[in-house]
CSV table of C-alpha atoms in Angstrom, one decimal:
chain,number,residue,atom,x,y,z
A,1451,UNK,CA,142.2,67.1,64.0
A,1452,UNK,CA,140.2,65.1,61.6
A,1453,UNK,CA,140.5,61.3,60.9
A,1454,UNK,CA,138.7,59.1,57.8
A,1455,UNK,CA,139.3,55.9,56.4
A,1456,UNK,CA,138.8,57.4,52.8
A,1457,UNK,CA,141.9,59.0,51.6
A,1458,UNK,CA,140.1,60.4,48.7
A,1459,UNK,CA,138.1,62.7,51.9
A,1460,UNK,CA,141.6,63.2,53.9
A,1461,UNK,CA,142.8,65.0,50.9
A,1462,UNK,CA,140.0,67.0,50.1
A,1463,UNK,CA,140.3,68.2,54.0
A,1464,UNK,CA,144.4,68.8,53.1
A,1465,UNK,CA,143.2,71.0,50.1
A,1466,UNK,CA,141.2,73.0,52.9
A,1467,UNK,CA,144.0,73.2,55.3
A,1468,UNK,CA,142.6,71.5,57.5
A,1469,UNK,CA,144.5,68.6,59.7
A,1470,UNK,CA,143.4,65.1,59.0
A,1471,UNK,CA,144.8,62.0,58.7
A,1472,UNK,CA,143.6,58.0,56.9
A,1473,UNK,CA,143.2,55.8,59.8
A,1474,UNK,CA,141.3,53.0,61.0
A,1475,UNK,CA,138.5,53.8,64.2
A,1476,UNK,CA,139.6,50.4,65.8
A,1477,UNK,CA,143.1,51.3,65.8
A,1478,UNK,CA,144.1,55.5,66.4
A,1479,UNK,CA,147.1,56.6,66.5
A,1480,UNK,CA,146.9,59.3,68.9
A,1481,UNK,CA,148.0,58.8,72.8
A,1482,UNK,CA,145.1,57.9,75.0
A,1483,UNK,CA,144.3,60.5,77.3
A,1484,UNK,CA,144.7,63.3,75.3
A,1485,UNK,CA,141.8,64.7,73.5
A,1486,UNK,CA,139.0,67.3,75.5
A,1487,UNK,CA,136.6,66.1,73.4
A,1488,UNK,CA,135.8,63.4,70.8
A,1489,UNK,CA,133.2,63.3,68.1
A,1490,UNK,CA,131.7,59.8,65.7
A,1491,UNK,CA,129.5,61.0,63.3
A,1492,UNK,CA,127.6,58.0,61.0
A,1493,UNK,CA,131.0,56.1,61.5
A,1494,UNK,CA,130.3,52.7,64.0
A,1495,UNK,CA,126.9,51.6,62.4
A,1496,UNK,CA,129.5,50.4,59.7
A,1497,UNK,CA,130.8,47.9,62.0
A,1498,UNK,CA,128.9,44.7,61.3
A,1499,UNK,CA,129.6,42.7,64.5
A,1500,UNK,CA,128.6,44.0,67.9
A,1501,UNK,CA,131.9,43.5,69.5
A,1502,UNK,CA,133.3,45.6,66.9
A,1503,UNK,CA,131.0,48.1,67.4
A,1504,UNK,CA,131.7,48.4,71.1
A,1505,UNK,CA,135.8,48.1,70.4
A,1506,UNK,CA,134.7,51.0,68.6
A,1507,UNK,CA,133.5,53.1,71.1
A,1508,UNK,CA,136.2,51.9,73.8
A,1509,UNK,CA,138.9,53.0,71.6
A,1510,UNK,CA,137.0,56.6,71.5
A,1511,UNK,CA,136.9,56.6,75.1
A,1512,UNK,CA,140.5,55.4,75.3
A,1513,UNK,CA,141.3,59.5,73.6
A,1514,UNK,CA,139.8,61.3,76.0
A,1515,UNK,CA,141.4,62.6,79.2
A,1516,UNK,CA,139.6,62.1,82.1
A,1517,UNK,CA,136.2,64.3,82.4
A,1518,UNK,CA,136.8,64.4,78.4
A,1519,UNK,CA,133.7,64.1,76.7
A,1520,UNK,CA,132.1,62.3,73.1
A,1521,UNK,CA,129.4,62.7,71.0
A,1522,UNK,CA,127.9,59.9,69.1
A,1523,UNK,CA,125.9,59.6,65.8
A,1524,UNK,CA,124.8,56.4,64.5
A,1525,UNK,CA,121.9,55.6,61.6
A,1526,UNK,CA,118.4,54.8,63.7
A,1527,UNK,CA,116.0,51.4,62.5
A,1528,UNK,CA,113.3,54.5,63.3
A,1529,UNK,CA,112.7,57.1,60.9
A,1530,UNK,CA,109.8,57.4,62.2
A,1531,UNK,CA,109.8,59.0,65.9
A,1532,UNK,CA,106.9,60.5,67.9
A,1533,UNK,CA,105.0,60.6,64.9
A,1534,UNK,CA,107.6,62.6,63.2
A,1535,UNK,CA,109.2,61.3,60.0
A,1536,UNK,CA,112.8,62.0,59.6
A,1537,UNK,CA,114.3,64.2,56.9
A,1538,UNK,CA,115.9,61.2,55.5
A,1539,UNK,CA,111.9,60.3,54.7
A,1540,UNK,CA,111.0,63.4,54.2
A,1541,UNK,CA,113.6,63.8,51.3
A,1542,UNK,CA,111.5,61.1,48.9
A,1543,UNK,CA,110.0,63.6,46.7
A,1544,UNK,CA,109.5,64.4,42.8
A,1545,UNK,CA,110.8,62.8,39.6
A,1546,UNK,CA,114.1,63.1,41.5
A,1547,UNK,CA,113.1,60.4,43.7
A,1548,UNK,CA,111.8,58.1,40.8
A,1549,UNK,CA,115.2,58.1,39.2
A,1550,UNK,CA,116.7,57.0,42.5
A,1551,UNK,CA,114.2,54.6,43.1
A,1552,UNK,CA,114.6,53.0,39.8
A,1553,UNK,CA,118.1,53.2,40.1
A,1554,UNK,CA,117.7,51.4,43.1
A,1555,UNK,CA,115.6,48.9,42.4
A,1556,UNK,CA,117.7,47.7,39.5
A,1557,UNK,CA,120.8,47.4,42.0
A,1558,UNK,CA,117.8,44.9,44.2
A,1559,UNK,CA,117.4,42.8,41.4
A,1560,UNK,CA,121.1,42.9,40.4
A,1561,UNK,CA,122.1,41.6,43.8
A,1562,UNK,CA,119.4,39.0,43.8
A,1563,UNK,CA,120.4,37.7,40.8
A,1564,UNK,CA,124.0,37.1,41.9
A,1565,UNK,CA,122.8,33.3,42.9
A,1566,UNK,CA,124.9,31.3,45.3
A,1567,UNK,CA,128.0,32.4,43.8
A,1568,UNK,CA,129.9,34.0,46.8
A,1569,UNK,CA,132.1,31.8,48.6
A,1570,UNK,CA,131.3,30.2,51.6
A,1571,UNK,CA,132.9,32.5,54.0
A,1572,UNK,CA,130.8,35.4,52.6
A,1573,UNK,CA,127.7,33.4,53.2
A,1574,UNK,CA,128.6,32.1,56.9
A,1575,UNK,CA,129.5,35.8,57.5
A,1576,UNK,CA,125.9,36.6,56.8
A,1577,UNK,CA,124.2,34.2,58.4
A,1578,UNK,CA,126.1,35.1,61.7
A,1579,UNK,CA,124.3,38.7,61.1
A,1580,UNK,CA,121.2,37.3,60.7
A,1581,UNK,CA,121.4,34.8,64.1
A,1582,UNK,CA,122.4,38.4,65.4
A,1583,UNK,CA,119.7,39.8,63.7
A,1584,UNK,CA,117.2,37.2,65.6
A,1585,UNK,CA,118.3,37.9,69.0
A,1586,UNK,CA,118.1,41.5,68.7
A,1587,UNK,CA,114.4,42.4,68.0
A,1588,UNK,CA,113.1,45.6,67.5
A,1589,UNK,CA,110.6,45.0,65.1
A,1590,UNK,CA,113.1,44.2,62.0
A,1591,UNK,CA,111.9,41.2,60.0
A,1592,UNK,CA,115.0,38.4,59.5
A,1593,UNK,CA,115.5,38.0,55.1
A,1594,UNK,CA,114.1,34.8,53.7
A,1595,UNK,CA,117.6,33.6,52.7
A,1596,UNK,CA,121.2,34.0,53.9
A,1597,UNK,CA,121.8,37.2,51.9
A,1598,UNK,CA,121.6,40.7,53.3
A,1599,UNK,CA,118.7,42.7,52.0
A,1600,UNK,CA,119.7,45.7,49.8
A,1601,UNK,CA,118.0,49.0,51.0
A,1602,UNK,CA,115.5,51.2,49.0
A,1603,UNK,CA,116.6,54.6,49.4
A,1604,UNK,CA,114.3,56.9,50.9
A,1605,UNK,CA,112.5,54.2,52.8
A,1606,UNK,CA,111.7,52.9,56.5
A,1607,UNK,CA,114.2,50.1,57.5
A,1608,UNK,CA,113.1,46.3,58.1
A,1609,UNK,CA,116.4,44.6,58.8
A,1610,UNK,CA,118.9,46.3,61.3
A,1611,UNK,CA,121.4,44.6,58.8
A,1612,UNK,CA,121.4,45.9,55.3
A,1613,UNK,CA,123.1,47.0,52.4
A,1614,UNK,CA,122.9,50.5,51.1
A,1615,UNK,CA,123.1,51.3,47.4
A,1616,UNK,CA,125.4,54.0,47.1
A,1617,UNK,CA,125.6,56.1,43.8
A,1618,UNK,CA,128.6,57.4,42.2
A,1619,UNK,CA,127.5,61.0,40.8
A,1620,UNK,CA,127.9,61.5,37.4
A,1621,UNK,CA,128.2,58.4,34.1
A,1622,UNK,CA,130.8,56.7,33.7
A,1623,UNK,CA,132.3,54.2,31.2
A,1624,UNK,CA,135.1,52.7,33.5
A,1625,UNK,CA,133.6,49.4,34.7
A,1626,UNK,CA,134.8,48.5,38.8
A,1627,UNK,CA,134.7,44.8,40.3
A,1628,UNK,CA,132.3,43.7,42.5
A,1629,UNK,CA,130.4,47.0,41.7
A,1630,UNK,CA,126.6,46.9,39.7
A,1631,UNK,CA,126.0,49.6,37.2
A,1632,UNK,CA,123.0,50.9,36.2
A,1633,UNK,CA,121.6,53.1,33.4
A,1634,UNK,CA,121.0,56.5,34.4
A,1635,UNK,CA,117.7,58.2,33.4
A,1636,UNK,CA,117.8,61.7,31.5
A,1637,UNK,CA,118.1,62.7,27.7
A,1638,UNK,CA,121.6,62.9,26.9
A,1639,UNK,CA,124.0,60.9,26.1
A,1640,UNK,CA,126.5,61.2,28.9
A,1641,UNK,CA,123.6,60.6,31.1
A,1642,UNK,CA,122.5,57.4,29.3
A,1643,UNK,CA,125.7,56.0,30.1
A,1644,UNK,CA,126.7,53.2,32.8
A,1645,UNK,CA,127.1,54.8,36.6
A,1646,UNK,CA,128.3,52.4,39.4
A,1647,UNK,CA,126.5,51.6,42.4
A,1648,UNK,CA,128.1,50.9,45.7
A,1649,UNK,CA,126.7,48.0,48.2
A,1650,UNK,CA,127.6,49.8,51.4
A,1651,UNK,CA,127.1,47.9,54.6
A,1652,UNK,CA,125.2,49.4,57.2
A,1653,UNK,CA,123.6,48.3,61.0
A,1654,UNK,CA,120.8,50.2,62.0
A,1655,UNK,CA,120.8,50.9,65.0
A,1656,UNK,CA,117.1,50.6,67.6
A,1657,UNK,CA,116.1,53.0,70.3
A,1658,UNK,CA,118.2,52.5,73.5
A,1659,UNK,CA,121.0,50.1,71.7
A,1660,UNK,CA,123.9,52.6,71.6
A,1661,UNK,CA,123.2,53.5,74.9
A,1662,UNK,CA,123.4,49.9,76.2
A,1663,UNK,CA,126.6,49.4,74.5
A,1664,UNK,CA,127.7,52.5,75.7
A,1665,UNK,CA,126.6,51.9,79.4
A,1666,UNK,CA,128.7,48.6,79.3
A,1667,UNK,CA,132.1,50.3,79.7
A,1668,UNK,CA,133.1,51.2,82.9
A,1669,UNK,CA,135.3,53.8,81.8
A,1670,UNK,CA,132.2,56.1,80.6
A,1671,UNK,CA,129.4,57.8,81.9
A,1672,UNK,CA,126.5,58.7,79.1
A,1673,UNK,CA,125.4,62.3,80.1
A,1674,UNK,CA,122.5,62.3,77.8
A,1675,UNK,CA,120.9,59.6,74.7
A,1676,UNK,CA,118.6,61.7,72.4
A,1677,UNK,CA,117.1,61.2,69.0
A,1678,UNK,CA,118.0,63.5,65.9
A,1679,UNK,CA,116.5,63.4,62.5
A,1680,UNK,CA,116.5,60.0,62.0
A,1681,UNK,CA,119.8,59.4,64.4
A,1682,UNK,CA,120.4,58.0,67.6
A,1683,UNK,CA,123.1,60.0,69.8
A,1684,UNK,CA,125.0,59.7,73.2
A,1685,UNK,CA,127.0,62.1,74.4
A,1686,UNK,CA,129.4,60.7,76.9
A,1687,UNK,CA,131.7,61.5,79.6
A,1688,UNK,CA,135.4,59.9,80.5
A,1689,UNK,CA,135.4,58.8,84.1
C-alpha cells in the first residue's frame, strides 16, 4: 500500500492498480502496529524544521509492529563521498545541462529580485532555518541575507537549507501564482514558449544526521546507516 501527498501521483498509481492513498507523513491513517515493513524514500528532507523531521520518522515507527522494520532515504549535503561523485553530479553533462543551467539561473535571479516583498512571517520563517542552519555545521556556508538560496541543478550543495528549482516538462502558456517562468531554449515555437518553475524546499541532510535523529527514539533500533548515490539511508528496526 502506497501513500503520497500529490494526488496527481495517487492516481497515476490507481490507473496502475496499484493501492495508494493522498495523505499527510505526520498524520497516517493506518493503525499503529500493523505494517512488517515501512519504507521513506526522498520524503522527510522536505520537512523544514527538525522536530518535524523527527515527528516524521516517529510516526513511521509508530506503523510497524514490533521487530517491524524501515528503510530511510533522505537527500545528502555530500555528493561527493570517498572521492566518488554521485550520479546526481555525474548527470551534469552536454547541451542538455546548459539548457538546465540557464533555466536555472534565470529562476536565481528571478527569486533574487523578488526584494523584501514577502510578508513578515515568511521572512521570520527563514531566519529560524538559518539560526538552525548555524548551529548545525557540516561545512554549509549560512546566505548573506534572510532568504533561502535557490539551488543550481546539477551542483554540490552549500546550504543544508535550500530551494530547488523544479521544471514543469513541456511550454506552457497558463501562467501559476507564486510560480517563475522561464523561456525554454530550442527552435520551435512551442518550445519558445513560457514553462513554470517550481521553488521546492529541500533540507540536505550531513553524514551521521539521520542517524542521530533516528537513534533519539527509544522505540527504534538502527540496524545499519549507509551512503547511496548521493543519499543518506537507515534502515531501522521496531523494538
Amino acid at each position: 500500500v502506497g501513500c503520497d501527498r500529490s494526488k496527481n501521483l495517487v492516481d497515476i498509481c490507481g490507473e496502475k492498480h496499484f493501492q495508494a492513498f493522498v495523505c499527510d507523513a505526520l498524520s497516517v491513517p493506518i493503525r499503529s502496529g500493523s505494517c512488517d515493513a515501512c519504507i521513506s524514500i526522498a520524503v522527510i528532507h522536505h520537512f523544514s524544521t527538525a522536530e518535524r523531521r523527527l515527528a516524521t520518522i516517529r510516526e513511521l515507527a509508530r506503523l510497524l509492529r514490533p521487530g517491524g522494520m524501515a528503510l530511510i532515504y533522505v537527500w545528502a549535503m555530500e555528493q561527493e563521498y570517498k572521492n566518488q561523485k554521485s550520479k546526481y553530479l555525474k548527470e551534469k553533462n552536454g547541451s542538455k545541462n546548459k539548457e538546465k543551467e540557464l533555466s536555472t539561473g534565470t529562476a536565481q535571479r528571478t527569486h533574487s529580485d523578488q526584494g523584501p516583498d514577502n510578508s513578515s512571517q515568511d521572512s521570520a520563517w527563514s531566519d529560524q532555518l538559518l539560526n538552525d542552519l548555524k548551529d548545525e555545521g557540516c561545512g554549509a556556508k549560512p546566505v548573506a541575507d534572510s532568504r533561502l538560496p535557490v539551488h543550481t541543478n546539477r551542483t554540490s550543495f552549500h546550504s543544508q537549507d535550500l530551494l530547488v528549482p523544479w521544471h514543469l516538462k513541456g511550454g506552457t502558456k497558463k501562467k501559476e501564482e507564486n510560480v517563475d517562468t522561464v523561456l525554454v531554449p530550442g527552435g520551435s515555437k512551442e518550445s519558445q514558449e513560457l514553462s513554470p518553475i517550481f521553488h521546492r524546499y529541500y533540507h540536505v541532510f550531513c553524514e551521521g544526521e539521520l542517524e542521530a535523529v533516528c537513534r533519539s527514539l527509544d522505540c527504534v533500533r538502527v540496524q545499519k546507516s549507509y551512503y547511496d548515490q548521493g543519499n543518506w539511508c537507515v534502515i531501522l528496526e521496531k523494538l
